[in-house]
Structures are given as C-alpha cells and as structure tokens.
Amino acid sequence: MTPTTPVASITGTGLWNAPEVITNEELVASFNEYARLQNEANAAAIARGEIAALTPSSVEFIEKASGIRRRYVIDRKGVLDPQRMRPYFAPRPNEEISLQAEICLSASRDALAMAGRDAADIDLLILACANMQRPYPAMAIEVQQALGTSGYAYDMNVACSSATFGIEQAANAIRAGTARAVLVVSPEITSAHLDWRDRDSHFIFGDVCTAVVVEDAARATAPGRFDILGTRLATRFSNNIRNNAGFLSRCEDIDRDAHDQLFVQEGRKVFKEVCPMVVEHIGGHLAQLGLTPQGVARYWLHQANLNMNQFIARKLLGSDPSLERAPVILDEYANTASAGSIIAFHRHRDGLADGDIGVICSFGAGYSVGCVVVRRVN
Ligand SMILES: CC(C)(COP(=O)(O)OP(=O)(O)OC[C@H]1O[C@@H](n2cnc3c(N)ncnc32)[C@H](O)[C@@H]1OP(=O)(O)O)[C@@H](O)C(=O)NCCC(=O)NCCS
C-alpha cells in the first residue's frame, strides 16, 4: 500500500506487561537443575551411549548470542520448577473471560485513551498474534464483547509479523470504507509455546500484550499521532521456525508436550536468511516511497535478537545505530513474537519532531516481513 496522501493514522498505543519476571540467572539455574535431574534419571542409558547427556545452559551465552537479560511471564513458578518446565494456568469455565482475552483489556483501553476514543468508536477489532488460545469462537470477538467495541472482529496469525500485517489490514479496511477506526491487539502468551526444556531456545521468549488504534487520517485528532505513509508485506516459506501443534495432532497420536508441538527453530539459519531479506525489504519500501534509510529518524525493529537488529540497521545506515535511533527492548522483554516492534514503538515514540519519519518492521516465522512507514504529526 503506497498512498499519496495518508489514508490512516496510528493514534494510540497501549502495553500490558505480564506480572512476573524471570532473570537469565534464575532461568539458567532452573534449566541446569532440570538437566541434572534428567541425567541422573537416565544415567544408565547415558552410560550405554543410548542417549546423550543434557549439557548446561549459560547466562554468558544467552546475553552474548541474543542480548536478552530477562523476560516478563504470566507464571514463573511453573516455568522455573525443574519437575514441570512450563507455566501453570488454571483452567477457566466458559462463563469467565479467557486468559488471552483478559490480557488484551488494559492495553486496549490505554491505546483508546491515547487516541481519545471510546471503545464504541472502534468498528473493527483485529486480534493479531502468533498463538490463539482456541480456534473458535474467535478470540477477537470475545475481546470485542469485553471492551464494547462496535462492528466486527476477527483473528489473524502471521506469527512474529502478525501485528504489522494487522496494521495493514486496518489501513486497508479504512481505505475500503468498511471501518473508520480499528483496534489491532496482540496478546502474546509465548511462555505456553516455548519448550523451556530446550537449551537452544529456553531463553528466547516472554509474555506481553500490545494494542494499536488505527484511524481514518481525515478524522484523527490525537496529538503525537503517526500518519501511515505506506505498508509493505512479504512472505517466503521456510521450515526453519516451526510449530507442528494443531487440530490434527490428536489424530496423529502425538504427545501434546513433544518438542515439535512447541516452538522449534534453526536459529543460525534464520539469522542468515532473514537479515538480508529484511534489509532489502525496508530499503525497497523506503525507495518506493521516495525516502532513504538515512532519512529515517527511528527504526522500531522486531525484537528477537540484538545482533540481528544491529546487523540490519548497520546495513541500512552504513554505521552502528544509536539506541535512540534503533531502540532496544528485548533486553527487558526477550522476544515477544509480534508484539516486539510495537513495544519498541510504544516505549520510544516520543522525542520526534513534526514530520519525522519512522519505520516499524517485524520479521519471523513464515518467513514473514512486515514494514509500516510512518510520519510523526505533533
Ligand atoms: C537463537 C540464537 C540466539 C542462537 O545463537 P547462535 O549464535 O546462532 O548459537 P548457535 O545455535 O549457533 O549455538 C552456538 C553454540 O552455543 C551452544 N549453545 C546453544 N544454546 C546454549 C545455551 N543455552 N547455553 C550455552 N550454550 C549454548 C550451542 O550448542 C553451540 O555450541 P557448539 O558451537 O559447541 O556447537 C540466534 O541464532 C538467533 O537469535 N537467531 C535468530 C532467531 C530469530 O530471530 N528467530 C525468530 C523467532 S520469532
């Protein structure tokens, strides 16, 4: 989408932080105890060479390889219990609001307040995230009811790119005249899809929810809003980030806790293949809009890996970016799937002059890349 005059504006953003924190030190201590217990239980098979002993994780590796220092989670007790290694969520009756719908509420209300809108002003709610709590009824419709938004609502999933793809759908609905104000909510309960027993990835994710209000630019009044100058999406199939859990799993007689029913990735391959794709995608999108990477005041990039973001920004700008120009939140939040670039945007949206250009860019499983180019209106 490349409008000559902006069709849609981002007028509000909101953020919900999960209530508990796990530091790398705590995470590694629990993983290493899990590994010790497993090795003790399997000592004979390990001695016979039938299975490999588990090797310990390390805080130094995690910080050097990813830049992640801590993460917010809904339940730390279950994750850190070496006998359990997954969060504990109490089942709820159907009459009670679902956990995933509940975490949407405060982020959404904060985004609406920033936009100066009531829930009833929203005529489309898109719930865009990497994992849905259930197939139906749509999570979005439950959130629509809980907030009191109007019109219609639907779920969509493009893994880590769900939020930026959702923003494009919001702008398209506004252009088509089917909505005037859209709420894009991304409740990411990544702690439930992460295999906390897997040394290669146990440090990667955290829980969060973000919300974005996108409005018809002609009706937008909120100060400090961002006109959307263009959106550009791309996908290319890859098995390098994959989760096989689905409604066929029970018919395939698969253990729901098996490794491949959770997040699995070839991290190094992802790094090598996705970085050039993102550089080309952002560069091409800016050129299409008559802009240059140097002309961008702020890059709110997907937050999976610090080295990845530095590589991408360096390729675009020709030098290392300042933290002000390419803000980092993954040290505090870890990878929060589709919410990462939106958290960066929400937390680092101030300090821009009227007319300054910014890029929100997500990338991840699919592969998928979503780029939203915005211009600050003070
Ligand atoms: C996951 C990631 C942090 C791993 O970093 P990496 O530098 O690629 O690390 P590798 O997997 O190549 O492993 C390097 C070494 O560290 C070891 N290692 C892996 N996990 C470890 C851990 N937790 N503690 C200590 N060592 C570990 C490996 O065994 C390997 O050892 P070896 O060299 O002796 O074989 C990194 O690849 C990444 O972030 N990739 C992109 C991920 C991404 O964006 N995904 C999108 C998801 S939405």
Short mmCIF file of C-alpha atoms and ligand atoms in Angstrom, two decimals:
data_model
loop_
_atom_site.label_atom_id
_atom_site.label_comp_id
_atom_site.label_asym_id
_atom_site.label_seq_id
_atom_site.Cartn_x
_atom_site.Cartn_y
_atom_site.Cartn_z
CA MET A 1 0.00 0.00 0.00
CA THR A 2 1.52 3.34 -1.04
CA PRO A 3 -0.93 6.22 -0.73
CA THR A 4 -0.01 9.68 -1.97
CA THR A 5 -1.86 11.27 0.92
CA PRO A 6 -2.12 9.26 4.15
CA VAL A 7 -5.32 7.27 4.48
CA ALA A 8 -4.78 6.05 8.02
CA SER A 9 -3.03 7.21 11.19
CA ILE A 10 -1.82 5.43 14.29
CA THR A 11 -3.44 7.48 17.02
CA GLY A 12 -2.92 5.37 20.13
CA THR A 13 -0.83 2.55 21.53
CA GLY A 14 -1.06 0.52 24.73
CA LEU A 15 1.03 -2.07 26.52
CA TRP A 16 0.28 -4.72 29.14
CA ASN A 17 3.23 -6.26 30.95
CA ALA A 18 2.93 -9.75 32.39
CA PRO A 19 3.13 -9.57 36.21
CA GLU A 20 6.22 -11.72 36.87
CA VAL A 21 9.87 -11.53 35.84
CA ILE A 22 12.45 -14.26 35.22
CA THR A 23 16.09 -13.20 35.03
CA ASN A 24 18.63 -15.15 32.98
CA GLU A 25 20.30 -16.25 36.22
CA GLU A 26 17.06 -17.75 37.56
CA LEU A 27 16.25 -19.35 34.22
CA VAL A 28 19.66 -20.95 33.81
CA ALA A 29 19.68 -22.22 37.42
CA SER A 30 16.34 -23.97 36.87
CA PHE A 31 17.34 -25.38 33.45
CA ASN A 32 20.60 -26.70 34.85
CA GLU A 33 18.78 -28.39 37.72
CA TYR A 34 16.36 -29.93 35.19
CA ALA A 35 19.34 -31.20 33.15
CA ARG A 36 20.98 -32.64 36.28
CA LEU A 37 17.79 -34.46 37.28
CA GLN A 38 17.31 -35.82 33.74
CA ASN A 39 20.91 -37.01 33.56
CA GLU A 40 20.59 -38.64 36.98
CA ALA A 41 17.37 -40.42 35.95
CA ASN A 42 18.90 -41.57 32.65
CA ALA A 43 22.40 -42.34 33.96
CA ALA A 44 22.39 -45.98 32.79
CA ALA A 45 21.17 -45.19 29.24
CA ILE A 46 23.69 -42.34 29.01
CA ALA A 47 26.49 -44.69 30.16
CA ARG A 48 25.45 -47.23 27.49
CA GLY A 49 25.60 -44.43 24.87
CA GLU A 50 21.88 -44.78 24.07
CA ILE A 51 21.05 -41.16 24.82
CA ALA A 52 23.16 -38.04 25.11
CA ALA A 53 23.56 -36.30 28.45
CA LEU A 54 21.99 -32.83 28.64
CA THR A 55 24.54 -30.02 28.78
CA PRO A 56 24.13 -26.95 30.99
CA SER A 57 22.92 -23.58 29.74
CA SER A 58 24.84 -20.39 30.46
CA VAL A 59 23.94 -16.78 31.20
CA GLU A 60 27.03 -15.56 29.32
CA PHE A 61 25.98 -17.42 26.15
CA ILE A 62 22.42 -16.09 26.30
CA GLU A 63 23.49 -12.48 26.72
CA LYS A 64 26.18 -12.63 24.04
CA ALA A 65 24.11 -14.58 21.48
CA SER A 66 20.82 -12.72 21.96
CA GLY A 67 21.11 -9.58 24.11
CA ILE A 68 18.25 -10.89 26.29
CA ARG A 69 18.62 -10.32 30.06
CA ARG A 70 15.17 -11.03 31.48
CA ARG A 71 11.57 -11.62 30.44
CA TYR A 72 8.06 -10.98 31.78
CA VAL A 73 5.86 -14.05 32.21
CA ILE A 74 2.37 -14.77 33.46
CA ASP A 75 3.54 -17.64 35.70
CA ARG A 76 7.17 -18.02 36.74
CA LYS A 77 6.63 -20.77 39.30
CA GLY A 78 5.68 -23.44 36.76
CA VAL A 79 8.42 -22.38 34.33
CA LEU A 80 11.12 -22.46 37.00
CA ASP A 81 10.01 -25.76 38.54
CA PRO A 82 12.55 -28.29 37.18
CA GLN A 83 9.90 -31.01 37.52
CA ARG A 84 7.42 -29.06 35.35
CA MET A 85 9.18 -26.64 32.96
CA ARG A 86 6.03 -24.94 31.70
CA PRO A 87 3.74 -22.27 33.16
CA TYR A 88 0.69 -23.27 35.13
CA PHE A 89 -2.59 -21.67 34.04
CA ALA A 90 -5.74 -22.55 35.97
CA PRO A 91 -8.50 -23.76 33.63
CA ARG A 92 -11.44 -21.35 33.48
CA PRO A 93 -15.13 -22.08 32.90
CA ASN A 94 -16.62 -20.80 29.61
CA GLU A 95 -18.61 -18.20 31.55
CA GLU A 96 -15.37 -16.50 32.66
CA ILE A 97 -13.25 -14.33 30.34
CA SER A 98 -10.42 -16.33 28.74
CA LEU A 99 -6.87 -15.63 29.89
CA GLN A 100 -5.80 -14.44 26.43
CA ALA A 101 -8.81 -12.12 26.11
CA GLU A 102 -8.25 -10.75 29.60
CA ILE A 103 -4.69 -9.63 28.92
CA CYS A 104 -5.98 -7.56 25.97
CA LEU A 105 -8.13 -5.28 28.07
CA SER A 106 -5.79 -2.80 29.78
CA ALA A 107 -3.51 -2.44 26.72
CA SER A 108 -6.57 -1.77 24.55
CA ARG A 109 -8.07 0.74 26.98
CA ASP A 110 -4.76 2.60 27.24
CA ALA A 111 -4.48 2.74 23.43
CA LEU A 112 -8.06 4.05 23.17
CA ALA A 113 -7.39 6.69 25.85
CA MET A 114 -4.29 7.88 23.97
CA ALA A 115 -6.32 8.09 20.76
CA GLY A 116 -9.07 9.99 22.59
CA ARG A 117 -11.65 7.41 21.53
CA ASP A 118 -14.25 5.26 23.27
CA ALA A 119 -14.48 1.53 22.66
CA ALA A 120 -17.74 2.13 20.76
CA ASP A 121 -15.82 4.26 18.22
CA ILE A 122 -13.94 1.14 17.08
CA ASP A 123 -15.75 -0.62 14.26
CA LEU A 124 -13.18 -3.34 13.59
CA LEU A 125 -11.06 -5.25 16.12
CA ILE A 126 -8.26 -7.42 14.76
CA LEU A 127 -6.64 -9.81 17.22
CA ALA A 128 -3.29 -10.49 15.58
CA CYS A 129 -0.77 -12.77 17.27
CA ALA A 130 1.34 -15.91 16.96
CA ASN A 131 -0.82 -18.26 19.07
CA MET A 132 -4.57 -18.34 19.66
CA GLN A 133 -5.91 -19.83 22.87
CA ARG A 134 -8.58 -21.70 20.86
CA PRO A 135 -9.77 -21.99 17.26
CA TYR A 136 -13.27 -20.54 17.84
CA PRO A 137 -15.21 -18.54 18.72
CA ALA A 138 -12.58 -16.02 17.60
CA MET A 139 -10.58 -14.53 20.46
CA ALA A 140 -11.20 -11.15 18.82
CA ILE A 141 -14.96 -11.46 19.27
CA GLU A 142 -14.59 -12.19 22.97
CA VAL A 143 -12.39 -9.09 23.32
CA GLN A 144 -14.92 -7.09 21.27
CA GLN A 145 -17.60 -8.03 23.77
CA ALA A 146 -15.45 -7.38 26.84
CA LEU A 147 -14.39 -3.92 25.60
CA GLY A 148 -17.69 -2.97 23.97
CA THR A 149 -16.27 -2.21 20.52
CA SER A 150 -18.72 -1.98 17.60
CA GLY A 151 -18.92 -3.63 14.19
CA TYR A 152 -16.92 -6.79 13.66
CA ALA A 153 -13.79 -8.59 14.84
CA TYR A 154 -11.55 -11.37 13.63
CA ASP A 155 -8.36 -13.26 14.49
CA MET A 156 -5.29 -13.45 12.31
CA ASN A 157 -1.94 -15.16 12.70
CA VAL A 158 1.25 -14.45 10.78
CA ALA A 159 3.49 -15.43 13.72
CA CYS A 160 6.01 -12.68 14.57
CA SER A 161 4.62 -10.43 11.83
CA SER A 162 1.01 -10.57 12.99
CA ALA A 163 0.88 -7.01 14.35
CA THR A 164 2.33 -5.26 11.29
CA PHE A 165 0.22 -7.40 8.95
CA GLY A 166 -2.75 -6.45 11.17
CA ILE A 167 -1.91 -2.74 10.80
CA GLU A 168 -2.01 -3.15 7.01
CA GLN A 169 -5.41 -4.88 7.24
CA ALA A 170 -6.59 -1.99 9.43
CA ALA A 171 -5.41 0.61 6.90
CA ASN A 172 -6.98 -1.39 4.06
CA ALA A 173 -10.35 -1.56 5.86
CA ILE A 174 -10.21 2.22 6.32
CA ARG A 175 -9.37 2.73 2.65
CA ALA A 176 -12.19 0.38 1.61
CA GLY A 177 -14.62 2.29 3.82
CA THR A 178 -15.52 -0.79 5.90
CA ALA A 179 -14.09 0.73 9.10
CA ARG A 180 -13.21 4.21 10.36
CA ALA A 181 -11.31 3.18 13.48
CA VAL A 182 -9.60 -0.17 14.04
CA LEU A 183 -8.02 -1.73 17.12
CA VAL A 184 -5.17 -4.17 16.47
CA VAL A 185 -4.42 -6.21 19.63
CA SER A 186 -1.50 -8.64 20.01
CA PRO A 187 -1.73 -10.78 23.16
CA GLU A 188 1.40 -12.93 23.04
CA ILE A 189 1.43 -15.75 25.61
CA THR A 190 4.70 -17.12 24.25
CA SER A 191 5.54 -18.88 27.53
CA ALA A 192 2.99 -21.54 26.54
CA HIS A 193 4.54 -22.34 23.15
CA LEU A 194 8.15 -22.33 24.33
CA ASP A 195 9.88 -25.60 25.19
CA TRP A 196 11.59 -24.47 28.39
CA ARG A 197 13.44 -27.86 28.40
CA ASP A 198 15.29 -26.96 25.18
CA ARG A 199 18.72 -25.45 25.85
CA ASP A 200 18.90 -23.87 22.37
CA SER A 201 15.77 -21.79 22.83
CA HIS A 202 14.69 -21.80 26.50
CA PHE A 203 15.75 -18.17 26.96
CA ILE A 204 14.07 -16.70 23.90
CA PHE A 205 10.52 -15.62 24.78
CA GLY A 206 8.39 -13.56 27.16
CA ASP A 207 4.67 -12.72 27.59
CA VAL A 208 3.06 -9.36 26.80
CA CYS A 209 0.12 -7.65 25.07
CA THR A 210 0.18 -4.59 22.81
CA ALA A 211 -2.66 -2.61 21.26
CA VAL A 212 -2.68 -0.10 18.40
CA VAL A 213 -5.51 2.21 17.31
CA VAL A 214 -5.54 2.93 13.55
CA GLU A 215 -7.95 5.62 12.37
CA ASP A 216 -9.09 7.33 9.22
CA ALA A 217 -6.40 10.04 8.84
CA ALA A 218 -9.02 12.63 7.95
CA ARG A 219 -10.77 12.10 11.32
CA ALA A 220 -7.67 11.64 13.51
CA THR A 221 -7.16 14.33 16.12
CA ALA A 222 -4.81 12.81 18.73
CA PRO A 223 -1.63 14.84 19.29
CA GLY A 224 1.60 12.97 18.62
CA ARG A 225 -0.06 10.61 16.13
CA PHE A 226 1.66 8.92 13.21
CA ASP A 227 0.33 9.04 9.66
CA ILE A 228 0.89 5.77 7.82
CA LEU A 229 2.78 6.62 4.63
CA GLY A 230 2.83 3.03 3.41
CA THR A 231 2.84 -0.62 4.37
CA ARG A 232 4.67 -3.44 2.63
CA LEU A 233 4.41 -7.13 3.46
CA ALA A 234 6.35 -10.13 2.16
CA THR A 235 6.36 -13.87 2.85
CA ARG A 236 8.58 -16.78 1.79
CA PHE A 237 8.02 -20.34 3.04
CA SER A 238 10.60 -21.80 5.40
CA ASN A 239 10.63 -24.67 7.90
CA ASN A 240 13.35 -23.02 9.97
CA ILE A 241 10.86 -21.67 12.52
CA ARG A 242 8.04 -24.13 13.02
CA ASN A 243 5.43 -25.38 15.47
CA ASN A 244 3.52 -28.52 14.44
CA ALA A 245 0.78 -28.31 17.08
CA GLY A 246 -2.66 -28.24 15.57
CA PHE A 247 -6.05 -29.84 15.48
CA LEU A 248 -4.69 -32.86 13.60
CA SER A 249 -2.20 -33.67 16.38
CA ARG A 250 -4.63 -35.88 18.33
CA CYS A 251 -5.43 -37.89 15.19
CA GLU A 252 -1.71 -38.33 14.63
CA ASP A 253 -1.48 -39.72 18.19
CA ILE A 254 1.15 -37.15 19.06
CA ASP A 255 2.07 -36.17 22.62
CA ARG A 256 0.98 -32.53 23.04
CA ASP A 257 4.18 -31.87 25.02
CA ALA A 258 6.50 -33.34 22.34
CA HIS A 259 9.26 -30.97 21.19
CA ASP A 260 7.87 -30.47 17.67
CA GLN A 261 4.48 -29.43 19.08
CA LEU A 262 6.21 -26.36 20.50
CA PHE A 263 8.44 -23.60 19.08
CA VAL A 264 11.40 -25.07 17.17
CA GLN A 265 13.93 -23.12 15.16
CA GLU A 266 17.25 -23.33 13.34
CA GLY A 267 18.40 -20.06 14.86
CA ARG A 268 21.59 -19.63 12.84
CA LYS A 269 19.84 -20.28 9.52
CA VAL A 270 17.08 -17.86 10.49
CA PHE A 271 19.67 -15.23 11.27
CA LYS A 272 21.46 -15.72 7.93
CA GLU A 273 18.35 -15.88 5.76
CA VAL A 274 16.08 -13.32 7.39
CA CYS A 275 18.56 -10.43 7.86
CA PRO A 276 19.22 -9.85 4.13
CA MET A 277 15.52 -10.27 3.39
CA VAL A 278 14.68 -7.53 5.91
CA VAL A 279 17.39 -5.13 4.69
CA GLU A 280 16.16 -5.47 1.11
CA HIS A 281 12.53 -5.18 2.18
CA ILE A 282 12.95 -1.98 4.22
CA GLY A 283 15.30 -0.42 1.66
CA GLY A 284 12.91 -1.24 -1.21
CA HIS A 285 9.88 0.05 0.66
CA LEU A 286 11.57 3.34 1.54
CA ALA A 287 12.72 3.79 -2.09
CA GLN A 288 9.18 3.13 -3.29
CA LEU A 289 8.02 5.98 -1.03
CA GLY A 290 10.80 8.29 -2.25
CA LEU A 291 12.64 8.02 1.08
CA THR A 292 16.12 6.83 2.11
CA PRO A 293 17.30 4.82 5.13
CA GLN A 294 19.33 7.87 6.25
CA GLY A 295 16.14 9.93 6.21
CA VAL A 296 14.52 7.71 8.84
CA ALA A 297 14.68 9.19 12.34
CA ARG A 298 13.68 5.99 14.16
CA TYR A 299 13.63 2.27 13.49
CA TRP A 300 11.29 0.24 15.69
CA LEU A 301 12.52 -3.20 14.66
CA HIS A 302 11.27 -6.66 15.60
CA GLN A 303 12.86 -7.64 18.89
CA ALA A 304 14.25 -11.18 18.63
CA ASN A 305 17.98 -10.77 18.72
CA LEU A 306 20.20 -7.73 19.36
CA ASN A 307 22.89 -8.84 16.91
CA MET A 308 20.26 -9.25 14.20
CA ASN A 309 18.90 -5.73 14.74
CA GLN A 310 22.38 -4.21 14.79
CA PHE A 311 23.25 -6.05 11.57
CA ILE A 312 20.07 -4.82 9.83
CA ALA A 313 20.47 -1.21 10.98
CA ARG A 314 24.19 -1.21 10.06
CA LYS A 315 23.42 -2.45 6.54
CA LEU A 316 20.74 0.20 6.09
CA LEU A 317 22.63 3.12 7.62
CA GLY A 318 26.25 2.19 6.93
CA SER A 319 27.17 2.53 10.61
CA ASP A 320 26.06 1.33 14.03
CA PRO A 321 22.75 2.92 15.02
CA SER A 322 22.36 4.78 18.30
CA LEU A 323 19.94 3.30 20.82
CA GLU A 324 17.80 6.39 20.25
CA ARG A 325 17.54 5.69 16.53
CA ALA A 326 17.03 1.91 16.80
CA PRO A 327 15.59 1.36 20.30
CA VAL A 328 16.07 -1.97 22.05
CA ILE A 329 13.52 -3.51 24.40
CA LEU A 330 14.44 -7.19 24.03
CA ASP A 331 16.94 -6.98 26.90
CA GLU A 332 13.98 -6.40 29.23
CA TYR A 333 11.19 -8.30 27.41
CA ALA A 334 13.02 -11.02 25.39
CA ASN A 335 11.33 -11.96 22.11
CA THR A 336 7.60 -11.26 22.40
CA ALA A 337 6.71 -12.52 18.90
CA SER A 338 4.54 -10.00 17.02
CA ALA A 339 4.43 -7.52 19.91
CA GLY A 340 8.17 -6.72 19.91
CA SER A 341 8.32 -3.90 17.35
CA ILE A 342 5.09 -2.45 18.79
CA ILE A 343 6.53 -2.40 22.34
CA ALA A 344 9.58 -0.57 20.93
CA PHE A 345 7.23 1.87 19.16
CA HIS A 346 5.08 2.40 22.24
CA ARG A 347 8.01 2.91 24.60
CA HIS A 348 10.10 5.04 22.24
CA ARG A 349 7.58 7.10 20.28
CA ASP A 350 8.42 10.44 21.89
CA GLY A 351 11.21 12.88 21.08
CA LEU A 352 10.37 13.10 17.37
CA ALA A 353 9.73 16.37 15.54
CA ASP A 354 6.67 17.03 13.39
CA GLY A 355 7.29 15.37 10.01
CA ASP A 356 9.94 12.91 11.26
CA ILE A 357 9.87 9.53 9.52
CA GLY A 358 9.86 6.19 11.35
CA VAL A 359 9.85 2.52 10.35
CA ILE A 360 8.05 -0.23 12.27
CA CYS A 361 9.32 -3.57 10.99
CA SER A 362 8.59 -7.13 12.10
CA PHE A 363 10.10 -10.37 10.83
CA GLY A 364 9.93 -14.02 11.74
CA ALA A 365 8.31 -17.36 11.07
CA GLY A 366 6.87 -17.94 7.65
CA TYR A 367 9.24 -16.34 6.79
CA SER A 368 7.34 -13.07 7.00
CA VAL A 369 8.37 -9.41 6.96
CA GLY A 370 6.03 -6.50 7.62
CA CYS A 371 7.08 -2.87 7.19
CA VAL A 372 5.00 0.17 8.21
CA VAL A 373 6.45 3.58 7.35
CA VAL A 374 5.03 6.40 9.46
CA ARG A 375 5.36 10.19 9.75
CA ARG A 376 5.01 11.99 13.06
CA VAL A 377 2.27 14.60 13.40
CA ASN A 378 2.72 16.79 16.50
C1 LIG B 1 18.90 -18.50 18.80
C2 LIG B 1 20.20 -17.73 18.74
C3 LIG B 1 20.25 -16.71 19.85
C4 LIG B 1 21.34 -18.72 18.93
O1 LIG B 1 22.59 -18.05 18.78
P1 LIG B 1 23.72 -18.66 17.84
O2 LIG B 1 24.89 -17.78 17.98
O3 LIG B 1 23.13 -18.85 16.49
O4 LIG B 1 24.03 -20.01 18.55
P2 LIG B 1 24.13 -21.49 17.93
O5 LIG B 1 22.76 -22.11 17.95
O6 LIG B 1 24.88 -21.45 16.64
O7 LIG B 1 25.00 -22.19 19.02
C5 LIG B 1 26.36 -21.83 19.27
C6 LIG B 1 26.92 -22.71 20.35
O8 LIG B 1 26.31 -22.38 21.60
C7 LIG B 1 25.76 -23.56 22.20
N1 LIG B 1 24.53 -23.20 22.92
C8 LIG B 1 23.26 -23.19 22.46
N2 LIG B 1 22.43 -22.83 23.44
C9 LIG B 1 23.17 -22.62 24.54
C10 LIG B 1 22.85 -22.25 25.86
N3 LIG B 1 21.61 -22.00 26.25
N4 LIG B 1 23.87 -22.11 26.74
C11 LIG B 1 25.14 -22.35 26.37
N5 LIG B 1 25.50 -22.71 25.12
C12 LIG B 1 24.52 -22.86 24.22
C13 LIG B 1 25.48 -24.49 21.04
O9 LIG B 1 25.46 -25.82 21.50
C14 LIG B 1 26.68 -24.21 20.14
O10 LIG B 1 27.79 -24.90 20.61
P3 LIG B 1 28.89 -25.52 19.59
O11 LIG B 1 29.44 -24.32 18.86
O12 LIG B 1 29.84 -26.20 20.51
O13 LIG B 1 28.10 -26.43 18.68
C15 LIG B 1 20.35 -17.00 17.40
O14 LIG B 1 20.63 -17.91 16.37
C16 LIG B 1 19.12 -16.21 16.99
O15 LIG B 1 18.63 -15.39 17.74
N6 LIG B 1 18.67 -16.41 15.75
C17 LIG B 1 17.55 -15.68 15.19
C18 LIG B 1 16.34 -16.06 15.93
C19 LIG B 1 15.11 -15.37 15.47
O16 LIG B 1 15.09 -14.22 15.14
N7 LIG B 1 14.04 -16.09 15.49
C20 LIG B 1 12.82 -15.55 15.18
C21 LIG B 1 11.88 -16.16 16.12
S1 LIG B 1 10.41 -15.32 16.05
#
